[in-house]
Amino acid sequence: MATIVKETQSIKQALVLINGIDTGKFPRLLSRILQKLHLKDEHSFNEEEKEKLQAALSLEKQDLHLVLETVSFILEQAAYYNMKPAALQQQLENVHLNQEKSEAFALAWTNMGQDIVEKLRQNTFAPKKLENIGWCLNLEMGQSTQAKMKSPHAILELGVNSEDSENTEKIFVEFNHGELLEFYNKLETIQAQLDSLT
Amino acid sequence: MVCNLEGTCSMSHRSCFLGARMPLEVDLMVKQLKDLDKEIFRKILKAVVNSLEGKDSTESVRSIAETKSLSEEQLSCILAGMYTLLSEALRLPQSSLKQEVFKDDLRDLRIPEEYISDFASVVFGSRRSVLEAAALQKGNRLPSLQDFRWRVDVAISSSSLTRALQPSILMQLKLSDGEAHRFEVPVAKFQELRYNVALILKEMNDLEKRSILKIQD
């Protein structure tokens, strides 16, 4: 098992600071960071909260920053290697994190670790992702070039979201019966592929 | 009113297949047809049928115009009238407009007999299915799916996880309006898509079986 935390200068400094944190407040700090770990661009705390933390933990701004970064790093590594809580605790004690803090890490990881790994698994980057599916079924009775028709038409609305923008792009596709059947057969082929993976 | 010997009566409510009010261009065309040379009529008819099939007929119309046997105004009248007459006749399904009724309507318009059989052979002849297919093509639709490509990926590891093993699907749709869309579909969403498409197919089947669709006109 690789050592997840190498003892660089800044890590050592951070660990000293972490050791100094009030043990009562530490678990809450951990779970808060864990909650937002899987989100790529969001920070666990905004500016206001960071200032409150500075006061609560009696840390200078830079020290607080270092502590938060290091805690996040440790948790990300635990997720990356999908570590068991016991292994995590052992590794942390090896780099001289005191026992109470290591236990706090292990406990938080036991509670929320699996969840985090699952969420990270779902994280993919693709330019666009399918978010919503809507549809309506119409019976076309006539048009300018044909009278007295009775042909069913389905309109599929696919809501596609791209990562950097919040706007959902809507794609409209129309199908008649034959086209829809063809599409469905292709989806069945994809399903067969997915089934062969498990 | 038509009464036959058994005493039942039928009354014909039908107006001409062109509608209650005669389109102006058909009226103008009929006036031209009396003095029209048969060869030229056939050429113009051919050009109109080509354009109804979706082909480009500017060349043939230009060559007719150059023969100078008609003035430009006469040619335009005939072209417009023929186009309207044929497209209106083709709009109605063959079960609604029968050949004899069509011919009778044209006789009521006082179109010369030989031209009537030419028109009838276009509307009820072998080219009918081609013309119907071309008419459907011209209809207004939202874009339909022209090309559908997909692939199934399994992410083995990523920057967040050394063993991810997560399948995902990448789809590329090319639509009939030229736009292409490429997007990823998470497996759960794919199941939702598949379920919905199956649901629509079931509803379509139910709809097609219902008696409202069996009403013949």
XYZ file of C-alpha atoms in Angstrom:
415
model
C 0.000 0.000 0.000
C 1.507 3.296 -1.038
C 1.974 5.913 1.596
C -0.655 8.400 0.831
C 0.920 11.258 2.660
C 4.524 12.023 2.029
C 6.255 14.050 4.688
C 7.100 17.211 2.859
C 7.870 20.417 4.681
C 4.434 21.886 4.296
C 2.752 18.617 5.220
C 4.764 18.435 8.432
C 3.835 21.989 9.253
C 0.188 21.307 8.530
C 0.146 18.194 10.686
C 1.561 20.134 13.609
C -1.190 22.687 13.210
C -3.853 19.982 12.932
C -2.568 18.368 16.063
C -3.072 21.682 17.779
C -6.744 22.011 16.842
C -9.363 21.574 19.537
C -10.424 17.902 19.349
C -14.060 18.757 19.967
C -14.292 20.892 16.863
C -12.358 18.627 14.543
C -15.015 16.029 13.523
C -17.407 18.753 12.367
C -14.675 20.292 10.266
C -13.995 16.917 8.670
C -17.569 16.145 7.772
C -18.063 19.600 6.295
C -15.069 19.135 4.008
C -16.204 15.629 3.096
C -19.587 16.917 2.011
C -18.137 18.982 -0.766
C -15.163 16.848 -1.666
C -16.661 15.420 -4.848
C -17.606 18.791 -6.295
C -14.925 20.021 -8.568
C -15.073 23.767 -8.428
C -16.602 24.493 -5.085
C -14.710 25.306 -1.955
C -15.925 23.909 1.309
C -16.075 27.294 2.983
C -16.780 30.770 1.690
C -14.855 33.849 2.816
C -17.169 34.669 5.727
C -17.020 31.161 7.067
C -13.272 31.095 6.735
C -12.999 34.192 8.908
C -15.212 32.604 11.538
C -13.079 29.480 11.431
C -9.928 31.503 11.932
C -11.353 32.861 15.120
C -12.835 29.570 16.291
C -9.656 27.569 15.759
C -7.307 30.421 16.643
C -5.364 30.112 13.432
C -3.898 32.759 11.193
C -5.307 33.075 7.692
C -2.417 31.313 5.987
C -2.308 28.557 8.568
C -6.021 27.937 8.176
C -5.586 27.727 4.437
C -2.803 25.195 4.835
C -4.865 23.108 7.252
C -7.906 23.023 4.971
C -5.808 22.153 1.943
C -4.039 19.347 3.752
C -7.197 17.818 5.203
C -8.787 17.866 1.732
C -5.683 16.314 0.262
C -5.651 13.479 2.790
C -9.317 12.723 2.109
C -8.848 12.847 -1.661
C -6.002 10.389 -1.395
C -8.085 8.093 0.764
C -10.761 8.158 -1.926
C -8.263 7.661 -4.726
C -6.868 4.490 -3.197
C -10.232 3.460 -1.772
C -8.665 2.924 1.618
C -10.163 1.137 4.538
C -10.628 3.333 7.613
C -8.160 1.287 9.652
C -5.463 1.652 7.001
C -6.095 5.374 6.860
C -5.748 5.708 10.604
C -2.501 3.734 10.599
C -0.939 5.825 7.850
C -1.845 9.049 9.580
C -0.361 7.898 12.854
C 2.794 6.947 10.942
C 3.287 10.557 9.921
C 2.862 11.689 13.497
C -0.702 12.836 13.519
C -1.862 12.355 17.086
C -4.178 9.481 17.917
C -7.364 11.421 18.543
C -7.128 13.204 15.213
C -6.338 9.987 13.334
C -9.317 8.337 14.975
C -11.496 11.259 13.974
C -10.363 10.821 10.370
C -11.072 7.087 10.491
C -14.517 7.634 11.965
C -15.502 10.260 9.406
C -14.204 8.034 6.648
C -16.222 5.054 7.923
C -19.386 7.127 7.854
C -19.025 8.974 4.615
C -16.230 7.282 2.706
C -18.261 4.912 0.551
C -20.629 7.660 -0.401
C -17.796 9.891 -1.544
C -16.199 7.170 -3.627
C -19.533 6.473 -5.306
C -20.046 10.143 -6.113
C -16.542 10.468 -7.495
C -17.211 7.474 -9.671
C -20.140 9.237 -11.249
C -18.029 12.276 -12.037
C -17.097 12.277 -15.656
C -16.120 15.082 -17.880
C -17.822 15.214 -21.194
C -18.718 18.354 -23.074
C -22.409 17.736 -22.573
C -24.537 15.408 -20.527
C -28.105 14.271 -20.960
C -30.155 15.597 -18.091
C -33.847 15.424 -18.955
C -36.052 13.463 -21.230
C -39.513 14.601 -22.268
C -41.811 13.514 -25.030
C -45.189 13.992 -26.602
C -47.199 11.839 -28.977
C -49.200 13.547 -31.715
C -51.585 12.274 -34.312
C -50.966 14.163 -37.515
C -54.293 14.748 -39.238
C -53.115 16.754 -42.221
C -50.600 19.159 -43.604
C -50.341 21.555 -46.510
C -49.300 18.826 -48.902
C -51.413 15.921 -47.647
C -54.979 15.819 -46.438
C -56.792 13.237 -44.301
C -53.719 11.712 -42.727
C -53.712 9.644 -39.602
C -50.099 9.224 -38.774
C -48.785 9.145 -35.228
C -45.702 11.219 -34.584
C -43.612 11.348 -31.445
C -41.493 14.310 -30.456
C -38.617 13.597 -28.108
C -37.164 16.492 -26.111
C -33.667 15.857 -24.794
C -32.340 18.335 -22.267
C -28.588 18.445 -22.502
C -26.450 20.325 -20.024
C -22.893 21.361 -20.634
C -20.526 21.502 -17.731
C -19.569 25.135 -17.698
C -22.921 26.687 -18.418
C -26.093 26.320 -16.454
C -28.338 26.545 -19.507
C -29.920 23.348 -20.631
C -29.908 23.016 -24.360
C -33.057 21.371 -25.670
C -32.825 19.067 -28.633
C -36.091 18.228 -30.414
C -36.277 15.147 -32.570
C -39.369 13.920 -34.353
C -40.074 10.275 -35.119
C -42.756 8.432 -36.975
C -43.593 4.885 -35.969
C -40.970 3.228 -38.128
C -38.187 5.613 -37.141
C -38.989 5.225 -33.465
C -38.877 1.453 -33.732
C -35.473 1.673 -35.392
C -34.235 3.938 -32.618
C -35.565 1.576 -29.983
C -33.762 -1.376 -31.558
C -30.505 0.536 -31.398
C -31.112 1.313 -27.720
C -31.672 -2.388 -27.142
C -28.316 -3.117 -28.742
C -26.663 -0.664 -26.349
C -28.415 -2.360 -23.453
C -27.097 -5.724 -24.563
C -23.587 -4.255 -24.498
C -24.112 -2.908 -20.988
C -25.404 -6.268 -19.847
C -22.350 -8.037 -21.197
C -20.157 -5.849 -18.993
C -21.578 -7.055 -15.699
C -80.994 14.641 -56.910
C -80.617 11.146 -58.245
C -83.412 8.641 -57.683
C -83.218 5.091 -58.799
C -86.061 2.668 -59.415
C -86.059 1.047 -56.005
C -87.060 4.349 -54.536
C -83.947 5.260 -52.630
C -82.536 8.669 -53.290
C -79.104 10.056 -53.004
C -78.129 13.657 -53.139
C -74.721 14.757 -54.193
C -73.345 17.348 -51.771
C -69.926 17.234 -53.249
C -68.349 20.301 -54.691
C -65.407 20.025 -56.973
C -62.249 18.519 -55.450
C -60.649 21.921 -55.800
C -62.964 23.365 -53.207
C -66.097 25.455 -53.164
C -64.354 28.423 -54.716
C -62.355 27.842 -57.871
C -58.718 28.891 -57.494
C -57.958 31.822 -59.780
C -54.971 30.200 -61.447
C -56.990 27.158 -62.502
C -59.612 29.446 -64.015
C -56.985 31.330 -65.989
C -55.351 28.103 -67.124
C -58.589 26.670 -68.490
C -59.009 29.686 -70.713
C -55.566 29.041 -72.204
C -56.046 25.334 -72.751
C -58.544 25.624 -75.598
C -56.027 26.986 -78.084
C -52.994 25.143 -76.739
C -50.946 22.846 -78.932
C -50.958 19.291 -77.589
C -47.189 18.844 -77.798
C -46.557 21.976 -75.758
C -49.190 20.935 -73.226
C -47.397 17.645 -72.743
C -44.049 19.399 -72.285
C -45.441 21.760 -69.685
C -47.154 18.869 -67.911
C -43.882 16.996 -67.752
C -42.100 20.013 -66.251
C -44.803 20.420 -63.596
C -44.710 16.726 -62.669
C -40.921 16.899 -62.343
C -41.167 19.799 -59.962
C -43.842 18.017 -57.908
C -41.470 15.101 -57.607
C -38.924 17.485 -56.187
C -36.662 17.678 -59.208
C -35.397 20.908 -60.680
C -37.258 21.846 -63.852
C -35.929 25.312 -64.685
C -34.172 24.041 -67.793
C -37.269 22.481 -69.337
C -39.390 25.550 -68.596
C -36.762 27.779 -70.130
C -36.681 25.698 -73.312
C -40.460 25.890 -73.577
C -40.320 29.661 -73.135
C -37.737 29.921 -75.880
C -39.934 28.211 -78.467
C -41.935 31.437 -78.535
C -45.176 29.631 -79.248
C -46.603 31.149 -76.082
C -46.227 34.505 -74.450
C -44.580 34.545 -71.062
C -47.864 35.447 -69.443
C -49.670 32.511 -71.023
C -46.933 30.124 -69.934
C -47.045 31.346 -66.353
C -50.831 30.984 -66.229
C -50.710 27.429 -67.460
C -47.855 26.459 -65.151
C -49.580 27.890 -62.079
C -52.942 26.367 -62.940
C -51.515 22.921 -63.612
C -49.460 22.970 -60.446
C -52.427 23.863 -58.274
C -54.745 21.389 -59.956
C -52.336 18.493 -59.625
C -51.145 19.237 -56.101
C -54.732 19.564 -54.845
C -55.668 16.276 -56.474
C -52.618 14.550 -55.031
C -53.410 15.865 -51.538
C -56.486 13.714 -51.284
C -55.928 10.021 -50.655
C -57.087 7.690 -53.414
C -59.872 6.389 -51.231
C -61.441 9.868 -51.142
C -61.037 10.997 -54.699
C -61.781 8.330 -57.257
C -60.637 8.599 -60.862
C -64.107 8.906 -62.349
C -65.087 11.671 -59.962
C -61.857 13.487 -60.757
C -62.535 13.262 -64.484
C -66.113 14.443 -64.001
C -64.885 17.451 -62.062
C -62.478 18.336 -64.838
C -65.254 17.997 -67.400
C -67.333 20.429 -65.333
C -64.429 22.850 -65.621
C -64.618 22.451 -69.379
C -61.125 21.120 -69.822
C -60.698 19.363 -73.204
C -61.188 15.575 -72.988
C -57.706 14.541 -74.156
C -56.100 16.730 -71.508
C -58.348 15.191 -68.885
C -56.924 11.738 -69.545
C -53.386 13.153 -69.374
C -54.106 14.689 -65.977
C -55.755 11.497 -64.760
C -52.776 9.396 -65.764
C -50.528 11.590 -63.623
C -52.760 11.502 -60.551
C -53.817 7.849 -60.742
C -50.959 6.328 -62.691
C -47.739 4.602 -61.817
C -45.971 7.735 -60.619
C -48.520 8.254 -57.843
C -46.439 6.738 -55.061
C -43.370 8.756 -56.053
C -45.416 11.942 -56.015
C -46.931 11.093 -52.645
C -43.519 10.403 -51.140
C -42.228 13.742 -52.461
C -45.239 15.526 -50.934
C -44.538 14.001 -47.526
C -40.921 15.090 -47.749
C -41.938 18.688 -48.245
C -44.084 18.650 -45.142
C -43.112 20.616 -42.058
C -41.501 18.548 -39.421
C -39.143 19.036 -36.580
C -35.768 17.558 -37.435
C -35.712 13.807 -37.552
C -32.878 11.502 -36.699
C -30.642 10.901 -39.644
C -27.660 9.205 -38.064
C -27.250 7.721 -34.627
C -23.873 6.633 -33.332
C -22.947 5.492 -29.883
C -20.273 3.866 -27.824
C -20.047 2.358 -24.398
C -17.022 3.311 -22.331
C -15.822 1.986 -19.030
C -13.728 4.407 -17.032
C -11.018 2.337 -15.423
C -9.371 5.054 -13.445
C -9.538 8.800 -13.247
C -7.788 11.605 -11.472
C -10.134 11.108 -8.535
C -10.161 7.321 -8.302
C -7.584 4.743 -9.152
C -10.222 2.074 -9.680
C -13.382 3.638 -10.982
C -14.898 0.942 -13.251
C -17.849 3.072 -14.201
C -19.610 2.488 -17.530
C -20.968 5.408 -19.487
C -22.476 5.909 -22.917
C -21.496 8.479 -25.503
C -24.089 9.310 -28.152
C -23.867 11.297 -31.348
C -27.076 12.323 -33.086
C -27.092 13.814 -36.556
C -30.413 15.450 -37.346
C -32.041 16.087 -40.687
C -31.514 19.834 -40.350
C -27.772 19.301 -40.350
C -27.115 19.791 -36.654
C -25.012 17.268 -34.813
C -25.174 16.719 -31.082
C -22.710 14.756 -29.062
C -23.343 14.107 -25.407
C -22.762 11.651 -22.654
C -25.553 9.637 -21.126
C -25.146 8.322 -17.583
C -26.356 4.748 -17.268
C -29.345 5.697 -15.123
C -30.489 8.275 -17.675
C -30.066 5.734 -20.434
C -32.492 3.409 -18.651
C -34.931 6.281 -18.393
C -34.591 6.980 -22.122
C -35.119 3.352 -23.027
C -38.168 3.101 -20.791
C -39.709 6.252 -22.254
C -39.153 5.188 -25.861
C -40.756 1.820 -25.123
C -43.666 3.653 -23.533
C -44.192 5.853 -26.589
C -44.095 2.792 -28.855
C -46.752 1.116 -26.748
C -48.930 4.216 -26.915
C -48.474 4.436 -30.679
C -49.568 0.833 -31.040
C -52.623 1.434 -28.881
C -53.474 4.534 -30.888
C -53.215 2.738 -34.193
C -55.549 0.036 -33.024
C -58.256 2.343 -31.830
C -61.442 2.598 -33.818
C -61.071 6.279 -34.600
C -58.379 5.357 -37.057
C -60.603 2.826 -38.746
C -63.100 5.424 -39.869
C -62.965 5.572 -43.611
C -63.960 8.749 -45.316
